[in-house]
XYZ file of N, CA and C in Angstrom:
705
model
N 17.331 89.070 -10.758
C 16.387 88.637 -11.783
C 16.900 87.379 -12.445
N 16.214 86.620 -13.024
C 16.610 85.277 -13.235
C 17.065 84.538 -12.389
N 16.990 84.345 -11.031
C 17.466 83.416 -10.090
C 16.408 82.368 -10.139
N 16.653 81.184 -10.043
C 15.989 80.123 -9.823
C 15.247 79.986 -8.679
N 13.936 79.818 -8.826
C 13.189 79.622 -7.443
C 12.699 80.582 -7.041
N 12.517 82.280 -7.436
C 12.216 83.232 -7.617
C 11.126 82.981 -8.794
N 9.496 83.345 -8.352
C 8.443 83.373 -9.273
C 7.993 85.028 -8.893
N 7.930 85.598 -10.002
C 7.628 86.795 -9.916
C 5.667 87.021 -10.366
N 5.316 86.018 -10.835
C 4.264 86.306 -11.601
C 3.244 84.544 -11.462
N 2.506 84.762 -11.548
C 1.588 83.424 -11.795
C 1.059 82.639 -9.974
N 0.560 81.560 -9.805
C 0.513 81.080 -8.741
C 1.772 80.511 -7.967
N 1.927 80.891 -6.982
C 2.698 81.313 -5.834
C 1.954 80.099 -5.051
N 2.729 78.929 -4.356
C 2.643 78.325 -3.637
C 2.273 79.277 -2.297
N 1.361 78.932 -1.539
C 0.963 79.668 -0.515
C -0.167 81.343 -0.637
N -0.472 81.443 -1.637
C -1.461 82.350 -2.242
C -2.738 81.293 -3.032
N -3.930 81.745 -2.072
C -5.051 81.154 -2.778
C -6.067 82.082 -3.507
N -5.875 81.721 -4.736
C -6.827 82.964 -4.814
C -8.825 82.468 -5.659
N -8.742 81.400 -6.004
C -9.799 80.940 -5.323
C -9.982 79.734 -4.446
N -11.578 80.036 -3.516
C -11.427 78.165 -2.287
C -11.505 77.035 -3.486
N -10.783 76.152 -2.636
C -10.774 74.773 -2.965
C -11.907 74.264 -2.719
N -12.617 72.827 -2.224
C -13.084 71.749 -1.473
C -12.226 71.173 -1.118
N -11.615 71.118 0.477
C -10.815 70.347 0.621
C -11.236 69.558 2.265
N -10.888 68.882 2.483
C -10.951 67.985 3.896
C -9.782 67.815 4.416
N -9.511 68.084 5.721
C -8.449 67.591 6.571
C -8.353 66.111 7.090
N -7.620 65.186 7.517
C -7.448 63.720 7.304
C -5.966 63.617 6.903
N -5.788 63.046 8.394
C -4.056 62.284 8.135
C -4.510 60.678 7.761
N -5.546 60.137 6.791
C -4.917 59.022 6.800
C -4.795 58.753 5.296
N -4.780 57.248 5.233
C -4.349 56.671 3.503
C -3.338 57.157 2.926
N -2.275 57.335 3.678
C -1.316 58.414 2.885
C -0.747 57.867 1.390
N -0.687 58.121 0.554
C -0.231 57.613 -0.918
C 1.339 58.208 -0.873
N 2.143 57.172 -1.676
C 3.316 57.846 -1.887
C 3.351 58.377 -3.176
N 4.350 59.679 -3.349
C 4.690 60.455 -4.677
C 5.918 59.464 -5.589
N 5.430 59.922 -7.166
C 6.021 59.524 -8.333
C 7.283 60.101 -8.230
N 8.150 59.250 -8.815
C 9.625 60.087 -9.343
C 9.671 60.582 -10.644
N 10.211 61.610 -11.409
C 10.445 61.964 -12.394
C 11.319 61.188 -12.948
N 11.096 60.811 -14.254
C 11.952 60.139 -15.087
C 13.261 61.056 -15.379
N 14.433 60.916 -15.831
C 15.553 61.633 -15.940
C 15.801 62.150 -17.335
N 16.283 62.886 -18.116
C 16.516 63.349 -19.385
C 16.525 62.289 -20.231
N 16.113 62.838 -21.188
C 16.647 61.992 -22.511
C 15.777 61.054 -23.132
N 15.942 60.968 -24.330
C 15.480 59.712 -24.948
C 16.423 59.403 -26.196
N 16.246 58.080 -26.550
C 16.494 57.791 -27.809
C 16.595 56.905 -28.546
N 16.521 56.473 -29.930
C 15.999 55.540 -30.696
C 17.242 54.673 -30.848
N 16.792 53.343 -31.480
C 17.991 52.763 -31.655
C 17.635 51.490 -32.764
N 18.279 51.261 -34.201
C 17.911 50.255 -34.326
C 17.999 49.043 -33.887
N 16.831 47.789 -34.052
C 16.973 46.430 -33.619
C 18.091 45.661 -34.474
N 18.372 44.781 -32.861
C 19.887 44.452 -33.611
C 19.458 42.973 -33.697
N 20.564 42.399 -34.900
C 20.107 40.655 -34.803
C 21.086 40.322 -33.867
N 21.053 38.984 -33.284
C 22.445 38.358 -32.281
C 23.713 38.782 -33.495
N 24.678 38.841 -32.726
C 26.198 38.966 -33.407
C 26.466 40.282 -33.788
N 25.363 41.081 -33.452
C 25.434 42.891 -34.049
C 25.131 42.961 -35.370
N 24.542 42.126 -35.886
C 24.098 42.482 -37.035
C 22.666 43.183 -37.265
N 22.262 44.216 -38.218
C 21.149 44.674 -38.131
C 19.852 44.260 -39.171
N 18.509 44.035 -38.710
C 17.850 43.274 -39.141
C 17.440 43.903 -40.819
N 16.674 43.384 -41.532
C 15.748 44.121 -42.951
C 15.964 45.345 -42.430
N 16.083 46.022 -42.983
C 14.850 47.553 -42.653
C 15.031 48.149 -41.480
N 15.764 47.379 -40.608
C 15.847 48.571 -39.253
C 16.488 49.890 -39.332
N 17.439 49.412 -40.178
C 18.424 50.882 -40.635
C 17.324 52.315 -41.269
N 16.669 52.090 -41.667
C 15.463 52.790 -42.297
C 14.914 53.064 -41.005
N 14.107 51.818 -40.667
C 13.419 52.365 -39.662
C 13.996 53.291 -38.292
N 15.111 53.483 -38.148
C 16.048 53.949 -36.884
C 16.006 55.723 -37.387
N 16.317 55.484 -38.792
C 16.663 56.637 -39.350
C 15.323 57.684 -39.573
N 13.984 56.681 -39.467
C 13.068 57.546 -39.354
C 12.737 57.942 -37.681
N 13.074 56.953 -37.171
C 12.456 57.314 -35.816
C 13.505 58.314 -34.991
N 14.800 58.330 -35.711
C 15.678 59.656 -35.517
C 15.396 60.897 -35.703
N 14.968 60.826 -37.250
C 13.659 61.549 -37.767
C 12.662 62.521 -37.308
N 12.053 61.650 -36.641
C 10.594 62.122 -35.949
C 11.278 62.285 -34.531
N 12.371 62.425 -33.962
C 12.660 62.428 -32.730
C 13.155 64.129 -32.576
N 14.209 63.862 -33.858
C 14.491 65.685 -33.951
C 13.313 66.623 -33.933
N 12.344 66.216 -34.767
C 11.291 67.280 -35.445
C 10.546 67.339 -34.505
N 10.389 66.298 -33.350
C 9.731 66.365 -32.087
C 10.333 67.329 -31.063
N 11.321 67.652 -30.674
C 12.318 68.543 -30.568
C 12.062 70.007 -30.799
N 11.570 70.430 -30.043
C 11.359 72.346 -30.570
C 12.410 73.136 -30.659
N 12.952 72.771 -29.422
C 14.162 74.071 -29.190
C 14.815 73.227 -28.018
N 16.119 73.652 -27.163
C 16.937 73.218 -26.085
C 16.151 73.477 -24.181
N 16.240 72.893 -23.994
C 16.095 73.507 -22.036
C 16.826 74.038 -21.940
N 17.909 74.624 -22.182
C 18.971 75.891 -21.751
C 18.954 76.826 -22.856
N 18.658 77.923 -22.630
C 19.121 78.693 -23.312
C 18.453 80.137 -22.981
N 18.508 81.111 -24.012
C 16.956 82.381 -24.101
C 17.017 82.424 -25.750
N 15.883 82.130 -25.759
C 15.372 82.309 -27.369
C 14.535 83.580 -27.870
N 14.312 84.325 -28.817
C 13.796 85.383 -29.380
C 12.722 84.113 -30.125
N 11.375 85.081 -29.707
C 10.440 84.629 -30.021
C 9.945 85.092 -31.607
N 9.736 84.088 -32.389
C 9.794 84.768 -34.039
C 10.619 84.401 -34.863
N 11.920 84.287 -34.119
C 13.192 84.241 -35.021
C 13.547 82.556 -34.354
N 13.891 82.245 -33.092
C 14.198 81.204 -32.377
C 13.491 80.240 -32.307
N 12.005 80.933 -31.694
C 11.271 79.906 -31.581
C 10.098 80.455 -31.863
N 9.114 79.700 -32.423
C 7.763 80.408 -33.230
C 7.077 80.142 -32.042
N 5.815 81.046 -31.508
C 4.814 81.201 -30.968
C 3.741 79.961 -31.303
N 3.595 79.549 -29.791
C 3.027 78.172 -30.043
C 2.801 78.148 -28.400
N 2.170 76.589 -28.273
C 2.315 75.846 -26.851
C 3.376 75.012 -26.658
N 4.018 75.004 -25.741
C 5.235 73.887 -26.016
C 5.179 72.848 -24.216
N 6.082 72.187 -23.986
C 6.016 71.252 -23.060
C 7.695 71.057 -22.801
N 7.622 70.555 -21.639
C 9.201 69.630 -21.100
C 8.307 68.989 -20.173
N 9.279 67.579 -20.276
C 9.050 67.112 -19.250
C 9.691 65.898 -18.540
N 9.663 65.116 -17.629
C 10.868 64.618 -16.998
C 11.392 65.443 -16.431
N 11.123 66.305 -15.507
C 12.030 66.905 -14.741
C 12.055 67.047 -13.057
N 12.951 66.726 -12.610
C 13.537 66.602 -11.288
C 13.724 68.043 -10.618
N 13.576 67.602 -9.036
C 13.892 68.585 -8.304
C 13.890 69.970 -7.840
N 12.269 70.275 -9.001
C 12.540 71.554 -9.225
C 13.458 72.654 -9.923
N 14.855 71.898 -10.152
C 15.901 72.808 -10.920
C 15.333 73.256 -12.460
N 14.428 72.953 -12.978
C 13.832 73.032 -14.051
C 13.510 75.190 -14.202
N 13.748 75.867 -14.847
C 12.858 77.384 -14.568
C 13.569 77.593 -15.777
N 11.552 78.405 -16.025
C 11.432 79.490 -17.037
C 10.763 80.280 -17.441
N 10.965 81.365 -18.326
C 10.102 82.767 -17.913
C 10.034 82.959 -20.002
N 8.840 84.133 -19.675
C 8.037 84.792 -21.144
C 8.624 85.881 -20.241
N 9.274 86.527 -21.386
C 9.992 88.189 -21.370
C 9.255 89.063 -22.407
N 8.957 90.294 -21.718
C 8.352 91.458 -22.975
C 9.224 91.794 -23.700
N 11.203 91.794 -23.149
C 11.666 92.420 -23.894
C 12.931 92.051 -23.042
N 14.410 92.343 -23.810
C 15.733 91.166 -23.115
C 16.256 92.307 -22.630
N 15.681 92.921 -21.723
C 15.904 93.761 -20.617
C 16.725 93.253 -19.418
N 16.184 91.990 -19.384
C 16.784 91.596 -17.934
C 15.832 91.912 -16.376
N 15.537 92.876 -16.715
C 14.631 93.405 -15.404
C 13.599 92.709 -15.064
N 13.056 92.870 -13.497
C 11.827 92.244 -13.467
C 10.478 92.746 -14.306
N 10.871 94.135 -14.322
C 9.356 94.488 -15.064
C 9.164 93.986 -16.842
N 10.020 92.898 -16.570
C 10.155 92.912 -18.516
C 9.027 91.102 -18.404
N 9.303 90.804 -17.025
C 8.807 89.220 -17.052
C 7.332 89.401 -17.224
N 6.741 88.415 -18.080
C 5.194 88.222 -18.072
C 5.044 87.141 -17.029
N 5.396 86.095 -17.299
C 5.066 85.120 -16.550
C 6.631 84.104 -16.515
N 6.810 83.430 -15.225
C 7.530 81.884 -14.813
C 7.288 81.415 -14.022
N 7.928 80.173 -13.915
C 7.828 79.553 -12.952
C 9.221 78.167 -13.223
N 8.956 77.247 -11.539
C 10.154 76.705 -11.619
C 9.362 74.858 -11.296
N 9.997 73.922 -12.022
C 9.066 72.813 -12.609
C 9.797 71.775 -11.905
N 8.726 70.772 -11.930
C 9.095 69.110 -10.974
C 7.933 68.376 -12.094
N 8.387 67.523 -12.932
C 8.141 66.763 -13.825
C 7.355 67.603 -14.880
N 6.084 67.789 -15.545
C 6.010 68.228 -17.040
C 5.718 69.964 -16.754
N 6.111 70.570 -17.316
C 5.448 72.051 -17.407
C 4.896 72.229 -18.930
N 3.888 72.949 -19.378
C 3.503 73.373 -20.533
C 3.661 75.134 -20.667
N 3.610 75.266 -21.775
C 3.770 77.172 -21.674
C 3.229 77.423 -23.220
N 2.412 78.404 -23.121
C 1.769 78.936 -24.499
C 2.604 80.623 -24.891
N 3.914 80.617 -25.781
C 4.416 81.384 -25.972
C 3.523 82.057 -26.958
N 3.269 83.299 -26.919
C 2.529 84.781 -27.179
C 3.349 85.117 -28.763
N 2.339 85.457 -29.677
C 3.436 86.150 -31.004
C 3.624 87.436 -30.126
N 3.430 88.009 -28.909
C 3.643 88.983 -28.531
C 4.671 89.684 -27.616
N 5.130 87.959 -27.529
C 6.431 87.978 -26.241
C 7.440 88.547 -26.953
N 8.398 88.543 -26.543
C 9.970 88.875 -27.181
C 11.023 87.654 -26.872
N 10.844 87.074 -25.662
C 12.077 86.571 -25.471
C 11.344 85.622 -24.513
N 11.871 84.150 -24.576
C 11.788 82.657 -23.974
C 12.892 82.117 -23.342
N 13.355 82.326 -21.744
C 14.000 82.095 -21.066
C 13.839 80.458 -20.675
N 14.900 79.702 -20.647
C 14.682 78.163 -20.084
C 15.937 78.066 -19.631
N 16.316 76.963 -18.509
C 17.194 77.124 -17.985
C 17.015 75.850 -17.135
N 17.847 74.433 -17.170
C 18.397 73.207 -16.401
C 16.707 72.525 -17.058
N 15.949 73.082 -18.180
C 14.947 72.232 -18.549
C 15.487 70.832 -19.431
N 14.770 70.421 -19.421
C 14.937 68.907 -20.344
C 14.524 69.737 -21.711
N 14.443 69.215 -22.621
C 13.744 69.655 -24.122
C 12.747 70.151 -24.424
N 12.372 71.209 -24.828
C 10.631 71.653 -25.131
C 10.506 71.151 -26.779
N 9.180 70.876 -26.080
C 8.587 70.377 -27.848
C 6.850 70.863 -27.997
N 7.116 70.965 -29.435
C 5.922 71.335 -29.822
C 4.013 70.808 -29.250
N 3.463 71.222 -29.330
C 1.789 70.567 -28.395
C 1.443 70.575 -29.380
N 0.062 70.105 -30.305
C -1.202 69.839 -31.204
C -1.816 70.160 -29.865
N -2.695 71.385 -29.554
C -3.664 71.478 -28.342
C -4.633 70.728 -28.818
N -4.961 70.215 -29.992
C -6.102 69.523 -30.392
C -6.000 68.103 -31.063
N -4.805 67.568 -30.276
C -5.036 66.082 -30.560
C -5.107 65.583 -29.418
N -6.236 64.421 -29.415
C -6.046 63.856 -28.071
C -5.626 62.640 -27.563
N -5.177 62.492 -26.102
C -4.920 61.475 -26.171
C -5.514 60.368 -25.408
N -4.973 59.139 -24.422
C -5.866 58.395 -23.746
C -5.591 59.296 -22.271
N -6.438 59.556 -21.856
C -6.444 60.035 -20.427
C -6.267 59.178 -19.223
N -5.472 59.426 -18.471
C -5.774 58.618 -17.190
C -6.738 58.718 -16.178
N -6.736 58.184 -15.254
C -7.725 58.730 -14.158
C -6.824 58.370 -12.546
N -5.206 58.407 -13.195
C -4.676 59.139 -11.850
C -3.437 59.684 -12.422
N -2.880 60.441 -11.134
C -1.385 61.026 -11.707
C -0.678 61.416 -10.578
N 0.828 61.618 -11.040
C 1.515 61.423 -9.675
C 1.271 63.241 -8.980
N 1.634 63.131 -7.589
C 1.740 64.243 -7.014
C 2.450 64.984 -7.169
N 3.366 64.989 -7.799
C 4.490 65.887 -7.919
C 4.598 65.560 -9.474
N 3.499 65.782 -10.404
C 3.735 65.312 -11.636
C 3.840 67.201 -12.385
N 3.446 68.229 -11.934
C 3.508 68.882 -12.934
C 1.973 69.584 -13.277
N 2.063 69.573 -14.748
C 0.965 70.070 -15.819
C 0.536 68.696 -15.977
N -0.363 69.076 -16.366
C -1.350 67.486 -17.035
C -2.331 68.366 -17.865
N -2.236 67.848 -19.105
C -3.727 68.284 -20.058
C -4.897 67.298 -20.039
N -6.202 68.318 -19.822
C -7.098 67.601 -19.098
C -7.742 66.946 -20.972
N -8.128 66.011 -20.613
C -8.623 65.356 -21.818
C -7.730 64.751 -22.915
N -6.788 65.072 -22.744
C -5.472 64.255 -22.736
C -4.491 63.216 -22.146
N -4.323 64.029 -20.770
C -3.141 63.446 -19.986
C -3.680 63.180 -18.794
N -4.972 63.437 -18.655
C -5.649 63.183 -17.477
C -7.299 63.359 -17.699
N -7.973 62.262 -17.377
C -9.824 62.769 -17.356
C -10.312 63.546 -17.136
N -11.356 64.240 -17.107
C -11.842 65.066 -16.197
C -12.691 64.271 -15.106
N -13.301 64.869 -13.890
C -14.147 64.421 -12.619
C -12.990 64.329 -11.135
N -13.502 64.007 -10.441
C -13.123 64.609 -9.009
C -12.018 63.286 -8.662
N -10.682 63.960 -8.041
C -10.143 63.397 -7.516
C -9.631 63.549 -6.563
N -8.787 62.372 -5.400
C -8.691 62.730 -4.532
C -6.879 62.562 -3.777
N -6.324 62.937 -2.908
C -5.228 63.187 -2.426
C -5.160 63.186 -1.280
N -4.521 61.939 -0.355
C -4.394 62.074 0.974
C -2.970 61.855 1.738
N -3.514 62.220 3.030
C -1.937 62.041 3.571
C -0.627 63.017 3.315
N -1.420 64.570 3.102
C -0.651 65.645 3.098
C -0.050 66.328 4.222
N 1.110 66.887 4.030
C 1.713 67.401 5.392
C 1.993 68.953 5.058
N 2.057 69.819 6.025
C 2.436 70.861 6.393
C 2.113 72.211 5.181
N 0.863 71.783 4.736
C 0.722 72.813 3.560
C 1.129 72.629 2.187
N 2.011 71.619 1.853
C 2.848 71.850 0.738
C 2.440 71.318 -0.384
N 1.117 70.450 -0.454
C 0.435 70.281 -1.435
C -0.043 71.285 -2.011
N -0.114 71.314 -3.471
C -0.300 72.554 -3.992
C -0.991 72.084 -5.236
N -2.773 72.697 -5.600
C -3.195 72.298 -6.971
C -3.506 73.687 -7.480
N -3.714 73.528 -8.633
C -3.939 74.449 -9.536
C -4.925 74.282 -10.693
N -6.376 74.777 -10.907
C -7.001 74.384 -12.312
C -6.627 75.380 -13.450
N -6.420 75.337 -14.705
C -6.069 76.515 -15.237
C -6.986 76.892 -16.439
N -7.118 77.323 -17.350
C -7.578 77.774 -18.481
C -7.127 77.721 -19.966
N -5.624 78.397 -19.660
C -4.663 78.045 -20.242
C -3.338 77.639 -19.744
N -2.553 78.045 -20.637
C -0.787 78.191 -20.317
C -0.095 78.954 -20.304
N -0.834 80.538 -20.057
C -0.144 81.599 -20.307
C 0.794 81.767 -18.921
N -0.043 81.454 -17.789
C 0.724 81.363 -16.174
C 0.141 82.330 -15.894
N -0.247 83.779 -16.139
C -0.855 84.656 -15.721
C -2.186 84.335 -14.451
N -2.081 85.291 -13.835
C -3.158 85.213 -13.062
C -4.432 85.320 -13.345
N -4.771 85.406 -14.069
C -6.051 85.231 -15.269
C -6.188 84.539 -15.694
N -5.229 83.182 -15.621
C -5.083 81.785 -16.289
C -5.847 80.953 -15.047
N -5.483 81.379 -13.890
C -6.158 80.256 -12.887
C -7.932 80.536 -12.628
N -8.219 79.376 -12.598
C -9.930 79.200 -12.419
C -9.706 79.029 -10.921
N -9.298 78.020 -10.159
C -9.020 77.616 -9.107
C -8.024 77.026 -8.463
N -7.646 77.322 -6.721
C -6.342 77.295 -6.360
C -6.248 76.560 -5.210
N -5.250 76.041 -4.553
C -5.201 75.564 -2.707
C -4.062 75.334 -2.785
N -3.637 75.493 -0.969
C -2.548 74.821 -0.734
C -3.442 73.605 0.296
N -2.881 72.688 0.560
C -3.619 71.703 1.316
C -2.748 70.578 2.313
N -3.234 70.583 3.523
C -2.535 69.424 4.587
C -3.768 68.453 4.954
N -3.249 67.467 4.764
C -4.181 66.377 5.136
C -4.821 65.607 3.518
N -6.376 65.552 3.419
C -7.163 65.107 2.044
C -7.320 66.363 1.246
N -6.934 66.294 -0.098
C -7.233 67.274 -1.028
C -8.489 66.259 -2.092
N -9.454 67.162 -2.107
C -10.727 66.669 -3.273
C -10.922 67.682 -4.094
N -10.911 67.520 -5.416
C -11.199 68.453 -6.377
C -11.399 68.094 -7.911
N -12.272 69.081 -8.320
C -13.246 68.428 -9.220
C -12.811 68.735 -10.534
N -11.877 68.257 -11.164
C -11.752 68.915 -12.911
C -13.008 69.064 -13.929
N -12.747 69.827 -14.173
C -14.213 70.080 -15.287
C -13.537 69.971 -16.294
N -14.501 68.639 -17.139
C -14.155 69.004 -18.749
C -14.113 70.552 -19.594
N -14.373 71.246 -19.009
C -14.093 72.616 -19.645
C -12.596 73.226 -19.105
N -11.692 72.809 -18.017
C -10.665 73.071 -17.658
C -9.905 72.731 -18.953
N -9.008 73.414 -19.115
C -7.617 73.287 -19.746
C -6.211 72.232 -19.214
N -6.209 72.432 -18.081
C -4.573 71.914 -17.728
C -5.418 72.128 -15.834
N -4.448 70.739 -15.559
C -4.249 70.778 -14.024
C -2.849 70.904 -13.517
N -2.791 71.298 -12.771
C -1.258 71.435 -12.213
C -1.316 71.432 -10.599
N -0.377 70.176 -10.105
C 0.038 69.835 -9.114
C 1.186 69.592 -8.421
N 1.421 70.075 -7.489
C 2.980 69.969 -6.852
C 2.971 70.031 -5.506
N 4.031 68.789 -4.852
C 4.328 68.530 -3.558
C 3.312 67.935 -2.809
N 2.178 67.186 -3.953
C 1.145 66.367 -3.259
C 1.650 65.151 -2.990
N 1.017 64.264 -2.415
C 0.320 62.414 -2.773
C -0.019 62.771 -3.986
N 0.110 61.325 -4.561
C -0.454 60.731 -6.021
C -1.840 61.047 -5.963
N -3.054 61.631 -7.223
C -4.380 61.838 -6.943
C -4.566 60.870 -7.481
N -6.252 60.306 -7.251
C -7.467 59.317 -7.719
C -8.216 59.360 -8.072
N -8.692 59.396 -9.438
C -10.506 59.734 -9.270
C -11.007 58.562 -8.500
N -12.284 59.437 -8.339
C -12.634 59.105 -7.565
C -14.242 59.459 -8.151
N -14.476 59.826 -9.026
C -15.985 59.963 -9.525
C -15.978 60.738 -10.816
C-alpha cells in the first residue's frame, strides 16, 4: 500500500468506461510539453553595483508574502485533514515523470481499504479534499496550494499532452480538440466533473493510438490528459 504507481481507485489508464470520438491516423504527429521543474521564487530588483532600488525591499517582502500564503501545505508528507490541512480544492504542479503520487485516506490505517481515491501525476494534478476524509497522503509532489474554484482565468485553446489537470474555463476553453500522432494506446483523456477522482467523477474516458477528437463542454469541470501529443482546438 502506498507504492508509487499503484492506483487503486479512479481512472486506470487502459479502462474505458465511457466511448470517446476518436479516429485512427498516424499523421501530423505533434510533439509533447516538458514539465517545468520545482520551485519558484521572488526576488527583489537590484540597481547595477547590488544596490536595491525605492521600494523593492517592500515590494520583495510582499511578494514573499503572497508566495507563502500561496503555499497550502508541502508535496511530501501525510496530513490530517482538519487539523493539517483544511478541506478544500488544492493543486501541484510542475511535475515530472510521473514520480509525483497521492491519495484521500478514510482513516491512517495504512490499508488499501482505507484509500478513497489516488493517483500518480506528470505536470498539474488538482484534488478536492472532503471535510470527510481523514488523512492527505503526498509524496515527491511539488507544493499544493489553495484553488478559488470560482475565479477565472484566461483560458487557452491548447495544452500540452502530458500536461495533467486543466480547469476548463480557466486553464483551458471549452469546444473540441484535437490530438494526433499517437502510439500504442498510451494516450489517455479524461473529462471530469469534479476532483474527487472517484469513479463518479468521470463523464468521459479513452485510451487512444493514432487522432484523438474530443469535445469539452462548458459544463465539464476539469480535463485531464496523459501520454498524449499536445491538443488543438479545433472548433
Amino acid at each position: 500500500m502506498g507504492m508509487k504507481g499503484k492506483i487503486a481507485l479512479g481512472a486506470v489508464v487502459g479502462i474505458v468506461v465511457i466511448g470517446a470520438v476518436s479516429a485512427n491516423s498516424g499523421d501530423d504527429s505533434d510533439g509533447r510539453s516538458a514539465s517545468s521543474g520545482k520551485g519558484s521564487s521572488s526576488s527583489a530588483q537590484a540597481k547595477p553595483g547590488g544596490g536595491k532600488e525605492k521600494g523593492s525591499a517592500e515590494t520583495a517582502d510582499a511578494a514573499d508574502a503572497a508566495e507563502e500564503k500561496k503555499v497550502a501545505f508541502e508535496g511530501d508528507g501525510q496530513f490530517r485533514v482538519g487539523s493539517d490541512v483544511k478541506p478544500g480544492t488544492y493543486r501541484t504542479s510542475g511535475n515530472e515523470d510521473g514520480m509525483c503520487y497521492w491519495e484521500r485516506a478514510k482513516d491512517a490505517s495504512g490499508e488499501m481499504d482505507s484509500l478513497l481515491a489516488n493517483d500518480n501525476v506528470t505536470g498539474t494534478s488538482y484534488v478536492t479534499i472532503k471535510a470527510t476524509d481523514k488523512i492527505f497522503k503526498s509524496s515527491d509532489c511539488n507544493d499544493w496550494e489553495a484553488v478559488d474554484t470560482d475565479a477565472k482565468g484566461s483560458p487557452a485553446s491548447k495544452m500540452a499532452g502530458d500536461g495533467g489537470m486543466f480547469r476548463v474555463g480557466a486553464d483551458i476553453a471549452p469546444g473540441t480538440y484535437r490530438s494526433t500522432g499517437n502510439e500504442d494506446d498510451m494516450c489517455y483523456w479524461e473529462r471530469t466533473k469534479d476532483a474527487e477522482h472517484g469513479l463518479d467523477s468521470i463523464i468521459a474516458n479513452d485510451n487512444v493510438s493514432g487522432s484523438a477528437v474530443v469535445t469539452i463542454s462548458a459544463k465539464d469541470t476539469y480535463f485531464k490528459t496523459s501520454g498524449c501529443t499536445d491538443w488543438k482546438k479545433t472548433g
